[in-house]
Coordinates of C-alpha atoms and ligand atoms in Angstrom, one line a residue:
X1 CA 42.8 -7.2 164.5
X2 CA 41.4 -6.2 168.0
X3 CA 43.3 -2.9 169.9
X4 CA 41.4 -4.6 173.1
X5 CA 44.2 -5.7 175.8
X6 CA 42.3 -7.2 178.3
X7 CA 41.4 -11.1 178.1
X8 CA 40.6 -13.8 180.4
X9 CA 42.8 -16.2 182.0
X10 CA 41.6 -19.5 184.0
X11 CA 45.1 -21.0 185.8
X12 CA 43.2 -24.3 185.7
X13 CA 44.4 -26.9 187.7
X14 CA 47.0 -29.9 188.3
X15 CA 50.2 -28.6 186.6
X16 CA 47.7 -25.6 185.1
X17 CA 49.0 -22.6 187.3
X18 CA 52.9 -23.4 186.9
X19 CA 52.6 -23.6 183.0
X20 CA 50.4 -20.0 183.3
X21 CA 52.4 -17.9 185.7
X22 CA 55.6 -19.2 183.3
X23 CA 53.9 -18.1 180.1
X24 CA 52.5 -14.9 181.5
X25 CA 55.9 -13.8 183.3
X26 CA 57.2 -14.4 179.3
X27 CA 54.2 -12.5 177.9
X28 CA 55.0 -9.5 180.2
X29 CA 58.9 -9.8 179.7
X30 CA 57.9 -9.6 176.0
X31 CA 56.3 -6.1 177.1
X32 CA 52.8 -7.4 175.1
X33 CA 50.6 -4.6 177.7
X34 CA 47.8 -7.0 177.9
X35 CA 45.6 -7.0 181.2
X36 CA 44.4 -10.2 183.0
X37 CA 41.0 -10.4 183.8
X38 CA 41.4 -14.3 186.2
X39 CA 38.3 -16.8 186.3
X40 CA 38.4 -19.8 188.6
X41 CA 37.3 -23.0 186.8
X42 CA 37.8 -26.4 186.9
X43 CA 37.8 -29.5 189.8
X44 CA 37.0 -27.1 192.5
X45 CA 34.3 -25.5 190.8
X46 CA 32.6 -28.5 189.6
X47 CA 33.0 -29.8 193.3
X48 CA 30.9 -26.6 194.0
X49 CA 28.1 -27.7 192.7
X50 CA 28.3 -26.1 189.3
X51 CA 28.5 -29.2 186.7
X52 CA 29.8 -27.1 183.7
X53 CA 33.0 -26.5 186.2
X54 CA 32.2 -22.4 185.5
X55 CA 30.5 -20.7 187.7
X56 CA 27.8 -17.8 186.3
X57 CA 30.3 -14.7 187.3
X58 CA 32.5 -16.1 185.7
X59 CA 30.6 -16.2 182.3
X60 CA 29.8 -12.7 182.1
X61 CA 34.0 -12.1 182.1
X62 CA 34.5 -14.9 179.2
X63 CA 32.0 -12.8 177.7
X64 CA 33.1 -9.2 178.3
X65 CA 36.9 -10.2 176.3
X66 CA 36.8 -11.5 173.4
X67 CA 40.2 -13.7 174.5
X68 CA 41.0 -16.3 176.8
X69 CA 43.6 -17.8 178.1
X70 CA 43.1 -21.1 179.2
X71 CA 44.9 -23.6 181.3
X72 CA 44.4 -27.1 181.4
X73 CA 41.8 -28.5 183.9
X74 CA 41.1 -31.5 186.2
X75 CA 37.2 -32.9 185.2
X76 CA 36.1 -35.1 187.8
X77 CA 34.7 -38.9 187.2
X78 CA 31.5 -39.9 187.0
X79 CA 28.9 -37.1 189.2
X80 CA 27.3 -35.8 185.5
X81 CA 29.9 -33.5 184.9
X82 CA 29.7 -32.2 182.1
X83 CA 32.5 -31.1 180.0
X84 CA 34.4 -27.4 180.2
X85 CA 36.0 -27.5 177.0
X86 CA 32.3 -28.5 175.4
X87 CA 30.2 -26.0 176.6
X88 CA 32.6 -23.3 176.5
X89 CA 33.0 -23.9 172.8
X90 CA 29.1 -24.3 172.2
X91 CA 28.0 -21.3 174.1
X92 CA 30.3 -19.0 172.6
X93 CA 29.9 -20.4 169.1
X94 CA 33.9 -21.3 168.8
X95 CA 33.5 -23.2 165.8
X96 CA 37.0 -23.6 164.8
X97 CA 39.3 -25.7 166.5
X98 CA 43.1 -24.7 164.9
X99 CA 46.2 -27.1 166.2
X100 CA 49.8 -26.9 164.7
X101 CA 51.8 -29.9 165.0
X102 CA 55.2 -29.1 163.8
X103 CA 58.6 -31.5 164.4
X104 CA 61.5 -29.8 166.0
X105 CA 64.3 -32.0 165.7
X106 CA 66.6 -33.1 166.4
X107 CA 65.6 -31.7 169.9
X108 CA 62.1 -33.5 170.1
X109 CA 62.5 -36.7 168.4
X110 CA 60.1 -37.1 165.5
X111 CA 59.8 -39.5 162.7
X112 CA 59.1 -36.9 160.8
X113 CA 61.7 -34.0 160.7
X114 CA 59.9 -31.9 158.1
X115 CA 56.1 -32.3 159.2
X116 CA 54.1 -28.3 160.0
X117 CA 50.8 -29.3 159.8
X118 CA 48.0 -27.5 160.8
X119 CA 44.7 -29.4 161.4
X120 CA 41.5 -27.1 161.2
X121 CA 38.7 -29.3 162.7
X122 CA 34.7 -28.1 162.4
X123 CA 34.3 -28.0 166.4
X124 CA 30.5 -27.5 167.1
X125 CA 28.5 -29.8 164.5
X126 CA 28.6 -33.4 164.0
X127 CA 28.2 -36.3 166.3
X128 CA 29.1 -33.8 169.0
X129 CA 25.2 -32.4 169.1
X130 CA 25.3 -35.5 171.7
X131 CA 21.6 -36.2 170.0
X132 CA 20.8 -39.6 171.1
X133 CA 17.9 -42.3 171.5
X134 CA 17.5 -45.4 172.2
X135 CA 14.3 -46.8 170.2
X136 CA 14.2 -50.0 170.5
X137 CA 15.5 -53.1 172.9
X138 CA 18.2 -53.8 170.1
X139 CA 19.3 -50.5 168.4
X140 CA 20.2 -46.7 169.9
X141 CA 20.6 -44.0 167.4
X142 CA 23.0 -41.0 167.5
X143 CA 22.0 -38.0 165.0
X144 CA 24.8 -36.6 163.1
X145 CA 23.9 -32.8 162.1
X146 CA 26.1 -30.9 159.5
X147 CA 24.4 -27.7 158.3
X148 CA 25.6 -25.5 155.3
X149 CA 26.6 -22.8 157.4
X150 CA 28.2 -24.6 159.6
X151 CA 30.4 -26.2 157.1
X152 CA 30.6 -22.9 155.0
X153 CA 32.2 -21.5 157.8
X154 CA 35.1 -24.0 159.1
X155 CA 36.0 -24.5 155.3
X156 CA 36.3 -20.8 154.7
X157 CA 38.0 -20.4 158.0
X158 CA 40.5 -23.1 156.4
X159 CA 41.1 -21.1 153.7
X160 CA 41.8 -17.4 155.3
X161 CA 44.0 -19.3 157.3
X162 CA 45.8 -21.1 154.6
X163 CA 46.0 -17.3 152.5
X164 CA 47.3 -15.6 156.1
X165 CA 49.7 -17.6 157.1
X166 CA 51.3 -18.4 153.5
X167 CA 50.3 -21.5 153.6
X168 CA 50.1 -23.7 150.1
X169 CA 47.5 -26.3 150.1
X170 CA 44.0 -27.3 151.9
X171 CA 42.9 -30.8 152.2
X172 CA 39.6 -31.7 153.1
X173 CA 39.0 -34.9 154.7
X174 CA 35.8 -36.7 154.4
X175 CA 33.7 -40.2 154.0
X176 CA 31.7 -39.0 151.5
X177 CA 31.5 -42.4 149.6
X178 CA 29.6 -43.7 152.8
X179 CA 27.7 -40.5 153.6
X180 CA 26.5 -39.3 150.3
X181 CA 24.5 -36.5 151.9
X182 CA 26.0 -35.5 155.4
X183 CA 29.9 -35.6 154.3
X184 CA 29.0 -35.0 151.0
X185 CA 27.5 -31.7 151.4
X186 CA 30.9 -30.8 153.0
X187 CA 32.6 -31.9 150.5
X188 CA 31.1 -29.8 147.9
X189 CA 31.1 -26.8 149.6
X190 CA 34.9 -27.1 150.1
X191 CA 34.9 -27.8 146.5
X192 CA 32.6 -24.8 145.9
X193 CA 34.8 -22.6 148.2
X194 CA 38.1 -23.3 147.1
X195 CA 37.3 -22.2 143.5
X196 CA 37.6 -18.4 145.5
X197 CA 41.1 -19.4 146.1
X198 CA 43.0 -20.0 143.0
X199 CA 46.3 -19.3 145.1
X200 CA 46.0 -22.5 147.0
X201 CA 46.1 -26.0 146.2
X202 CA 43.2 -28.0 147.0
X203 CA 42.7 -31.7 147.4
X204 CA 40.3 -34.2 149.0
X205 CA 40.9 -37.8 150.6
X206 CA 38.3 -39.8 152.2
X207 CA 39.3 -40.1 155.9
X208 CA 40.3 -43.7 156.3
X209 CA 42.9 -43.3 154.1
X210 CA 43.8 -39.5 154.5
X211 CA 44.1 -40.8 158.9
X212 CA 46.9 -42.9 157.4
X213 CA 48.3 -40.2 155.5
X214 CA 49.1 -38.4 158.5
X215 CA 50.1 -41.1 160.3
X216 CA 53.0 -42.0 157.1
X217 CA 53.2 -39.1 155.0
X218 CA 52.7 -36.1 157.1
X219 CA 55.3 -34.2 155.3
X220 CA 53.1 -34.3 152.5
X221 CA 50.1 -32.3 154.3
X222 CA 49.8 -28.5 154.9
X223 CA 46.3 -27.5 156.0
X224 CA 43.8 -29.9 156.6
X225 CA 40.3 -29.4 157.1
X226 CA 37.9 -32.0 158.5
X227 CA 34.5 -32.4 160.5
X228 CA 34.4 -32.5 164.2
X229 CA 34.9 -36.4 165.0
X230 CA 37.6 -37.0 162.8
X231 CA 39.0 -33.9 163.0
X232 CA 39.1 -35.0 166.9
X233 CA 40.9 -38.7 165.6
X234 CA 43.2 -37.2 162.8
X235 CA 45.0 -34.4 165.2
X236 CA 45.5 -37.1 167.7
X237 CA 47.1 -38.8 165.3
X238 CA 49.4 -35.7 164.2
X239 CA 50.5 -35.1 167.7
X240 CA 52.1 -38.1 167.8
X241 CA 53.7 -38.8 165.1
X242 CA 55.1 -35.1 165.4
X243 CA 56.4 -36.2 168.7
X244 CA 55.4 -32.7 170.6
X245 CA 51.9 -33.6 172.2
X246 CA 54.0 -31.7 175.4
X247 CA 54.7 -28.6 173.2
X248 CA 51.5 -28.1 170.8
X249 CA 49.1 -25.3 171.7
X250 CA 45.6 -24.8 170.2
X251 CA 43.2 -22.0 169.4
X252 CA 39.3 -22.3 169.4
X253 CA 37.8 -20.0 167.0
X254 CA 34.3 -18.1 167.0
X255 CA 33.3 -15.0 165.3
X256 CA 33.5 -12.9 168.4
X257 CA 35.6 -14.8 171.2
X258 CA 38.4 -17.4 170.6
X259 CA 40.3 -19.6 173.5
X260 CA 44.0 -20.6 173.3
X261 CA 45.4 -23.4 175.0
X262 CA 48.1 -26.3 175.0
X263 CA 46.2 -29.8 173.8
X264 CA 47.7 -31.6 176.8
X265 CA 45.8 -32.3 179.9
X266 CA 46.3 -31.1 183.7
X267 CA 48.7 -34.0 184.4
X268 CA 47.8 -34.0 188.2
X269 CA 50.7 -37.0 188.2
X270 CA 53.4 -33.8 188.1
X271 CA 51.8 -31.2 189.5
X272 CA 53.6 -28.8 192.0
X273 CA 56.9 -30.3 191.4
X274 CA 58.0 -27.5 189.1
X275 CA 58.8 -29.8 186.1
X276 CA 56.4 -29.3 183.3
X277 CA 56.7 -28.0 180.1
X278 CA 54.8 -24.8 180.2
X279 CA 55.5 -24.7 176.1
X280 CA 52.1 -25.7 174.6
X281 CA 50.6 -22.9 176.7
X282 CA 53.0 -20.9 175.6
X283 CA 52.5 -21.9 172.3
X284 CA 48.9 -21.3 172.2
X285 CA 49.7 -17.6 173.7
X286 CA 51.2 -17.4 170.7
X287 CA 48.9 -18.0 168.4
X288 CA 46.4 -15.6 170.8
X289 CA 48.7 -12.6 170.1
X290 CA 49.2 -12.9 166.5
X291 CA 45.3 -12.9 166.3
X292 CA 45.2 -10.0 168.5
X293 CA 47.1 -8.5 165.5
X294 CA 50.5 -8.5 168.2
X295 CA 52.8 -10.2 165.2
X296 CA 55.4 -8.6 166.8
X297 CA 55.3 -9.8 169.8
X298 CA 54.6 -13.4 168.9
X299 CA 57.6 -13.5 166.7
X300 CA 60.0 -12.0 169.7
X301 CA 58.3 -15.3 172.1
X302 CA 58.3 -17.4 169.3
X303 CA 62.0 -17.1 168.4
X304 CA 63.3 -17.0 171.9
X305 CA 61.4 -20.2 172.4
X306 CA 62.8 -21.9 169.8
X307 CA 66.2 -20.4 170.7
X308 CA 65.9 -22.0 174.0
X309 CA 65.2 -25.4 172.6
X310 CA 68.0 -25.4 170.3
X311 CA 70.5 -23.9 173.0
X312 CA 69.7 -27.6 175.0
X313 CA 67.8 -25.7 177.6
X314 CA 65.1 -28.5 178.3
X315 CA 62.1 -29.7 181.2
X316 CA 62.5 -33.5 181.9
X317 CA 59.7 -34.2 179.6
X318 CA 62.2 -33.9 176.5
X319 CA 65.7 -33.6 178.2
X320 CA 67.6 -36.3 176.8
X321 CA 71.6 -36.5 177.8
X322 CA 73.0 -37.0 174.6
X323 CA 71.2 -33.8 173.1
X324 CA 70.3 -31.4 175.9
X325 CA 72.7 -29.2 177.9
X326 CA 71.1 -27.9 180.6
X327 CA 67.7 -29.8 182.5
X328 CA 65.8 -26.8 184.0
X329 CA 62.3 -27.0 186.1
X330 CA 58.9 -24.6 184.6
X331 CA 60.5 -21.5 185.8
X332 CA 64.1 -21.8 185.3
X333 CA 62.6 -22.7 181.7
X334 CA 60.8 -19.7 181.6
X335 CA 63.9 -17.5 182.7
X336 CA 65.5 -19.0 179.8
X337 CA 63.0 -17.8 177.7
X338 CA 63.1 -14.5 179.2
X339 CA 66.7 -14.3 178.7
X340 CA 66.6 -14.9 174.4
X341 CA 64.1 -12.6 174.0
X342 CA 65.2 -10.3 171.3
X343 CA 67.2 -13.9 170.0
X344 CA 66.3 -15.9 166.8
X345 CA 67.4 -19.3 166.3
X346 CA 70.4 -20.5 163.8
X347 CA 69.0 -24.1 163.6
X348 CA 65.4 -24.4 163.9
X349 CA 63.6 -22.2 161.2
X350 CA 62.8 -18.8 162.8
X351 CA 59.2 -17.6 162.3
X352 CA 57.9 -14.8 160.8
X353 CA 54.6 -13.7 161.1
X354 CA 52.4 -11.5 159.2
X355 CA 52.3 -8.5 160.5
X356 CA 48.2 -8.2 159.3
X357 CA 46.8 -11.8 160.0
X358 CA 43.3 -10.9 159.8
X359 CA 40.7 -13.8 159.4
X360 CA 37.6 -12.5 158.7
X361 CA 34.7 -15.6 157.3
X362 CA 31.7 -13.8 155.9
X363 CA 29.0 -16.5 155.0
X364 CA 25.6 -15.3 153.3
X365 CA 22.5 -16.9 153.9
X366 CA 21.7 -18.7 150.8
X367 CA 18.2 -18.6 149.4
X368 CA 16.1 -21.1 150.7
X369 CA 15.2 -24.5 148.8
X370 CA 12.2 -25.7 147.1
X371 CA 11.3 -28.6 149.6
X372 CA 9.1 -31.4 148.0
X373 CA 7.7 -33.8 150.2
X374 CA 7.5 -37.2 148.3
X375 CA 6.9 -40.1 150.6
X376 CA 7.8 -41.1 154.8
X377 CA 10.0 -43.3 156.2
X378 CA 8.2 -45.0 159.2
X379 CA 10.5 -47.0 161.3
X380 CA 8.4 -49.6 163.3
X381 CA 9.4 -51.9 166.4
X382 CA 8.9 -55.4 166.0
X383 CA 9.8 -59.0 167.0
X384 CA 7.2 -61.3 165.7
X385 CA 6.8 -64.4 163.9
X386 CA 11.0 -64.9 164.3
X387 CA 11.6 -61.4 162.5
X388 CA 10.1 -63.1 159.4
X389 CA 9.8 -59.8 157.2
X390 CA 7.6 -61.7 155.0
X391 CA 5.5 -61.0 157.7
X392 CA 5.7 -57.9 158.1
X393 CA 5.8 -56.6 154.9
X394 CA 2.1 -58.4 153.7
X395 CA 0.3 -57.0 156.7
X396 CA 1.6 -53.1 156.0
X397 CA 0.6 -53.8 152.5
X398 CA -3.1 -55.3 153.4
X399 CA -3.2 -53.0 156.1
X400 CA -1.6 -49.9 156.4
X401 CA -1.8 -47.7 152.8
X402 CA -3.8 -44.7 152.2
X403 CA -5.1 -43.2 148.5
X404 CA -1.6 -41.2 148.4
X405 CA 1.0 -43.7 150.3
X406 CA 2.0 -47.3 149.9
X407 CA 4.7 -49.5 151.1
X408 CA 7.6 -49.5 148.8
X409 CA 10.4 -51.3 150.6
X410 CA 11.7 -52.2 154.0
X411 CA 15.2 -52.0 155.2
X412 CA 17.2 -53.1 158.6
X413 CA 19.8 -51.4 159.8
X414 CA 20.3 -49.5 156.2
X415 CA 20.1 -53.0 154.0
X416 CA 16.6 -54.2 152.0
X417 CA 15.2 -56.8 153.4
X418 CA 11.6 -56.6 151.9
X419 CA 10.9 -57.1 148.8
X420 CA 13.5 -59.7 147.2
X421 CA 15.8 -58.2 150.2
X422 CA 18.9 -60.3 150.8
X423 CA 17.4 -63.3 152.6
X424 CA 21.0 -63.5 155.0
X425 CA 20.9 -59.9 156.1
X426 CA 21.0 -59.7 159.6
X427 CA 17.3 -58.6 161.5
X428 CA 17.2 -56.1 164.3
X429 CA 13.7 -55.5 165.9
X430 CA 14.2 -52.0 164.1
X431 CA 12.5 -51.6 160.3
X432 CA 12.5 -48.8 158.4
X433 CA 9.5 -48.9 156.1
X434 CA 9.4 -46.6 153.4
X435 CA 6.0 -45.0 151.8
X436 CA 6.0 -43.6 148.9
X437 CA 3.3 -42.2 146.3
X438 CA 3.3 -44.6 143.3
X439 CA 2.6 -41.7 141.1
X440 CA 4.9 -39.6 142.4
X441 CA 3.0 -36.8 143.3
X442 CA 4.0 -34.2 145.9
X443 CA 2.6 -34.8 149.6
X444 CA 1.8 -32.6 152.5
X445 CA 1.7 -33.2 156.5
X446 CA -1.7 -34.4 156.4
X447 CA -1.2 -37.3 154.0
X448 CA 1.5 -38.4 156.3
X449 CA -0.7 -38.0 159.3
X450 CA -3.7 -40.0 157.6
X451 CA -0.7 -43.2 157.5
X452 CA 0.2 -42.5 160.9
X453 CA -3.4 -43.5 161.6
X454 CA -3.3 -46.7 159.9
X455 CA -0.3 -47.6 161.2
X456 CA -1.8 -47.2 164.7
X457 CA -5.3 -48.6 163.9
X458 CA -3.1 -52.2 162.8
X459 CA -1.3 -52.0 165.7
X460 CA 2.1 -51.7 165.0
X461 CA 4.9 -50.0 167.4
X462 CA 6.5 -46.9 165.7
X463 CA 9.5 -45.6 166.9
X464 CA 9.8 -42.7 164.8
X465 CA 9.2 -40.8 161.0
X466 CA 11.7 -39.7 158.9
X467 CA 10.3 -37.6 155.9
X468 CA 11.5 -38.4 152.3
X469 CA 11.8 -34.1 150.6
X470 CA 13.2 -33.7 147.0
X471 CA 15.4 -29.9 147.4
X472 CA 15.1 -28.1 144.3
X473 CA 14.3 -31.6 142.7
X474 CA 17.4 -33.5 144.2
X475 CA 16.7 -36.5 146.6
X476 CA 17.5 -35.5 149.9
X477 CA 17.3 -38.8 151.4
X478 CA 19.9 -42.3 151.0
X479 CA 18.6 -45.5 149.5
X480 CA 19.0 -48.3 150.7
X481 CA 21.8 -50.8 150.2
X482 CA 21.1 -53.9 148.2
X483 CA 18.3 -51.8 146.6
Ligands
NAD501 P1 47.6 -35.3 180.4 O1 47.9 -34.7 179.1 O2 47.3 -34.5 181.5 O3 48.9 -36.2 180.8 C1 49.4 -37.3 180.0 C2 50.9 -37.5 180.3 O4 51.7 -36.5 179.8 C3 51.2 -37.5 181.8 O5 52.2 -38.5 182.1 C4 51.7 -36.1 182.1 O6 52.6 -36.1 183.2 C5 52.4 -35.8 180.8 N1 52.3 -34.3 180.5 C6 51.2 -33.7 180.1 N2 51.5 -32.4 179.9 C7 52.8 -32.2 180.3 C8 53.7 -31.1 180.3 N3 53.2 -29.9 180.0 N4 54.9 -31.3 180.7 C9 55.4 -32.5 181.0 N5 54.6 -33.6 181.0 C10 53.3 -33.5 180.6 O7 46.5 -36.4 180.2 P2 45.6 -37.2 181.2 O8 46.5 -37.7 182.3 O9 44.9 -38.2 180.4 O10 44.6 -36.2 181.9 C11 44.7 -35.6 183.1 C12 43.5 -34.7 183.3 O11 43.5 -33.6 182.4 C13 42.2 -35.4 183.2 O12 41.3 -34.9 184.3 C14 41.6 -34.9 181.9 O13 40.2 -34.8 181.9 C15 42.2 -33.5 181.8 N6 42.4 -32.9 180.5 C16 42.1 -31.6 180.3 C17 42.2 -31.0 179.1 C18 41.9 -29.6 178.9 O14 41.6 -28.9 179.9 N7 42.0 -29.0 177.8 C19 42.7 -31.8 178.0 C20 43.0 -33.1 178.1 C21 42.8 -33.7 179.4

């Protein structure tokens, strides 16, 4: 809980400052005593000059208040712009990324009346590092990181949050039976965690299958906790099937600042017309002052929302005839709001918050591993004799060993190819040639660098080294398939 009542608000752009001055003439109706501190970012900014669409005063108020209010932006084509949303979240360590999708029939039509789910997706790791190279004509490489940490931190944040908000169960979702070592460390660390809490149901499902859980059976789902590109996919997915990608707001989570906004976009299609929605900003206000330890508060919006929904009061975006009453712009939508404060509703559940939601994740460095270094993977460039690997493969054994380091296999693309490889495999011009000490003793650097010589002396193209470590005697490293 935070007694700090300033935070910083960006009005954004397109339909951005009419959904902000409607949720911020309800947060003052609702008497919450929080001061604005208001940044300019977005299309104008970017058009500026500054390609992170934030200009360097602005920084130093995002990181004076720990909150921010955020409304959707405008990022312009092409120019190397880079993305708000991404660097805000890197450079100030927002690691979790929290979205609610919850039904509210029969006022937004959803095929699933009963779904509250809340997605918790790791926000800073993953394919998202944007690590890329291209190493040969034929093949580009993107490096997926996942640290310990990292996980450690998203999966316990999954878990306060389950415990704080009464919730039941946490799923993890990975592809751990395709990445043994990447998804599978997260995996067991969401295993290891949720031993700490017996309270809540824990279950796993590999993300192919668990994507078409939420897609069919969202009911089913409570929490779930994923890793940053398929947490990305998966909440996607439960905003639409909820039927309230206009209403859901989101919070981004780091251990000293957090950001709250709706998951829509700046709609520039409906901007200045007075008609949007202005509740998945509000929503993510919401969720803003329950973390600022205003439960109160929240609950008092929260309700009167909800109130206003079920009384028929509705922007175009969900107005139907048969169901609404009343088709109101932003601010007459925000009036009604005003007007039920105090309200709760009779037909959509009211909520009630915890008066203490306090998240705190404490992770402790572990102690480091014992790292063996037991051979190199040397991944080599080459297109001659019509890819024959035959090829290949005699002229690294006649030519390129050392006393410590031989040629034990080659693979393409992940699958053997050399020796007894599968003759129908397909061949890229990128071979990863693995060297390993018959013996199995342990290696250092220099044995590795005394290869590296060889492989230069015969003339062969590497791209890059990957080096083969045993951690506290485990194999840190995949095989390869067919092998
Ligand atoms: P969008 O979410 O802005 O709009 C998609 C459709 O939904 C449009 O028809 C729009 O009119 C409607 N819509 C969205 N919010 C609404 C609301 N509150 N009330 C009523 N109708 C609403 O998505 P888009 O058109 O793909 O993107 C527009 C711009 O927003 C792009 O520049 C994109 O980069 C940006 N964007 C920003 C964020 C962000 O700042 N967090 C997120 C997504 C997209």
């Amino acid at each position: 809980m935070s007694t700090n009542k300033r935070i910083t608000v960006a009005y954004g752009d397109g339909i951005g400052p009419e959904i902000m001055e409607a949720t911020l003439r309800i947060m003052d109706a609702a008497e919450v005593g929080i001061e604005y501190d208001v940044i300019e970012i977005g299309e104008q900014v970017y058009k500026a000059g500054h390609k992170s669409g934030i200009s360097p005063e602005s920084w130093e108020t995002l990181r004076a208040n720990p909150y921010f209010l955020k409304a959707p932006i405008t990022t312009p084509q092409g120019g190397g712009y880079k993305s708000l949303n991404v660097t805000i979240r890197k450079s100030l360590g927002l690691y979790s990324n929290v979205r609610p999708f919850r039904a509210y029939p029969p006022y937004v039509p959803s095929f699933f009346p009963h779904m509250d789910v809340v997605i918790v997706r790791e926000n800073e790791e993953d394919l998202y590092a944007g690590i890329e190279y291209q190493q040969t004509s034929e093949v580009v490489q993107t490096l997926k990181l996942i640290s310990d940490p990292g996980s450690e931190k998203i999966v316990r944040y999954a878990f306060e949050y389950a415990r704080a908000y009464g919730r039941k169960k946490v799923t993890c979702m990975t592809k751990d039976n395709i990445m043994k070592h990447s998804d599978g460390l997260f995996h067991k660390i969401f295993n290891e965690v949720a031993k700490e809490y017996p309270e809540i149901e824990a279950d796993h499902w590999i993300i192919d299958i668990g994507s078409a859980v939420v897609a069919a059976r969202p009911e089913s789902l409570d929490v779930v906790v994923t890793l940053n590109l398929y947490g990305d996919i998966v909440s996607d997915i439960a905003a639409e099937v909820a039927g309230s990608v206009g209403m859901a707001g989101s919070s981004n989570v780091g251990m000293n600042h957090s950001m709250f906004e709706a998951i829509h976009g700046s709609a520039p299609d409906i901007a200045g017309k007075n008609i949007a929605n202005p509740s998945g900003l509000l929503n993510g206000a919401t969720m803003m002052l329950v973390q600022m330890g205003m439960a109160d508060k929240a609950e008092l919006i929260q309700n009167a929302w909800l109130k206003t929904l079920e009384d028929g009061v509705h922007t175009g975006d969900i107005y139907r005839a048969q169901r609404s009453a009343e088709r109101v712009g932003t601010k007459e939508f925000a009036d009604a709001v005003i007007a039920r404060l105090g309200q709760v509703p009779s037909k959509l559940k009211a909520v009630k918050y915890n008066e203490n939601v306090s998240i705190n994740v404490d992770v402790k460095e572990k102690p480091q591993q014992k790292k063996e270094l037991v051979g190199v993977d040397v991944f080599i460039d080459w297109r001659e004799n019509n890819r024959d690997v035959n090829v290949l493969g005699g002229k690294l054994s006649a030519n390129v060993s050392t006393g410590k380091l031989t040629l034990k296999e080659i693979s393409n693309r992940g699958v053997l190819v050399y020796p007894n490889g599968v003759p129908e495999a397909f061949k890229s011009d990128h071979w990863r040639c693995r060297y390993t000490n018959p013996n199995g003793e342990t290696l250092s650097n220099s044995d590795v660098i005394e290869l590296m010589k060889k492989v230069q002396e015969a003339g062969f193209d590497f791209v890059k080294t990957e080096h083969l470590y045993h951690f506290d005697g485990e194999r840190g490293y995949s095989l390869s398939q067919g092998g």
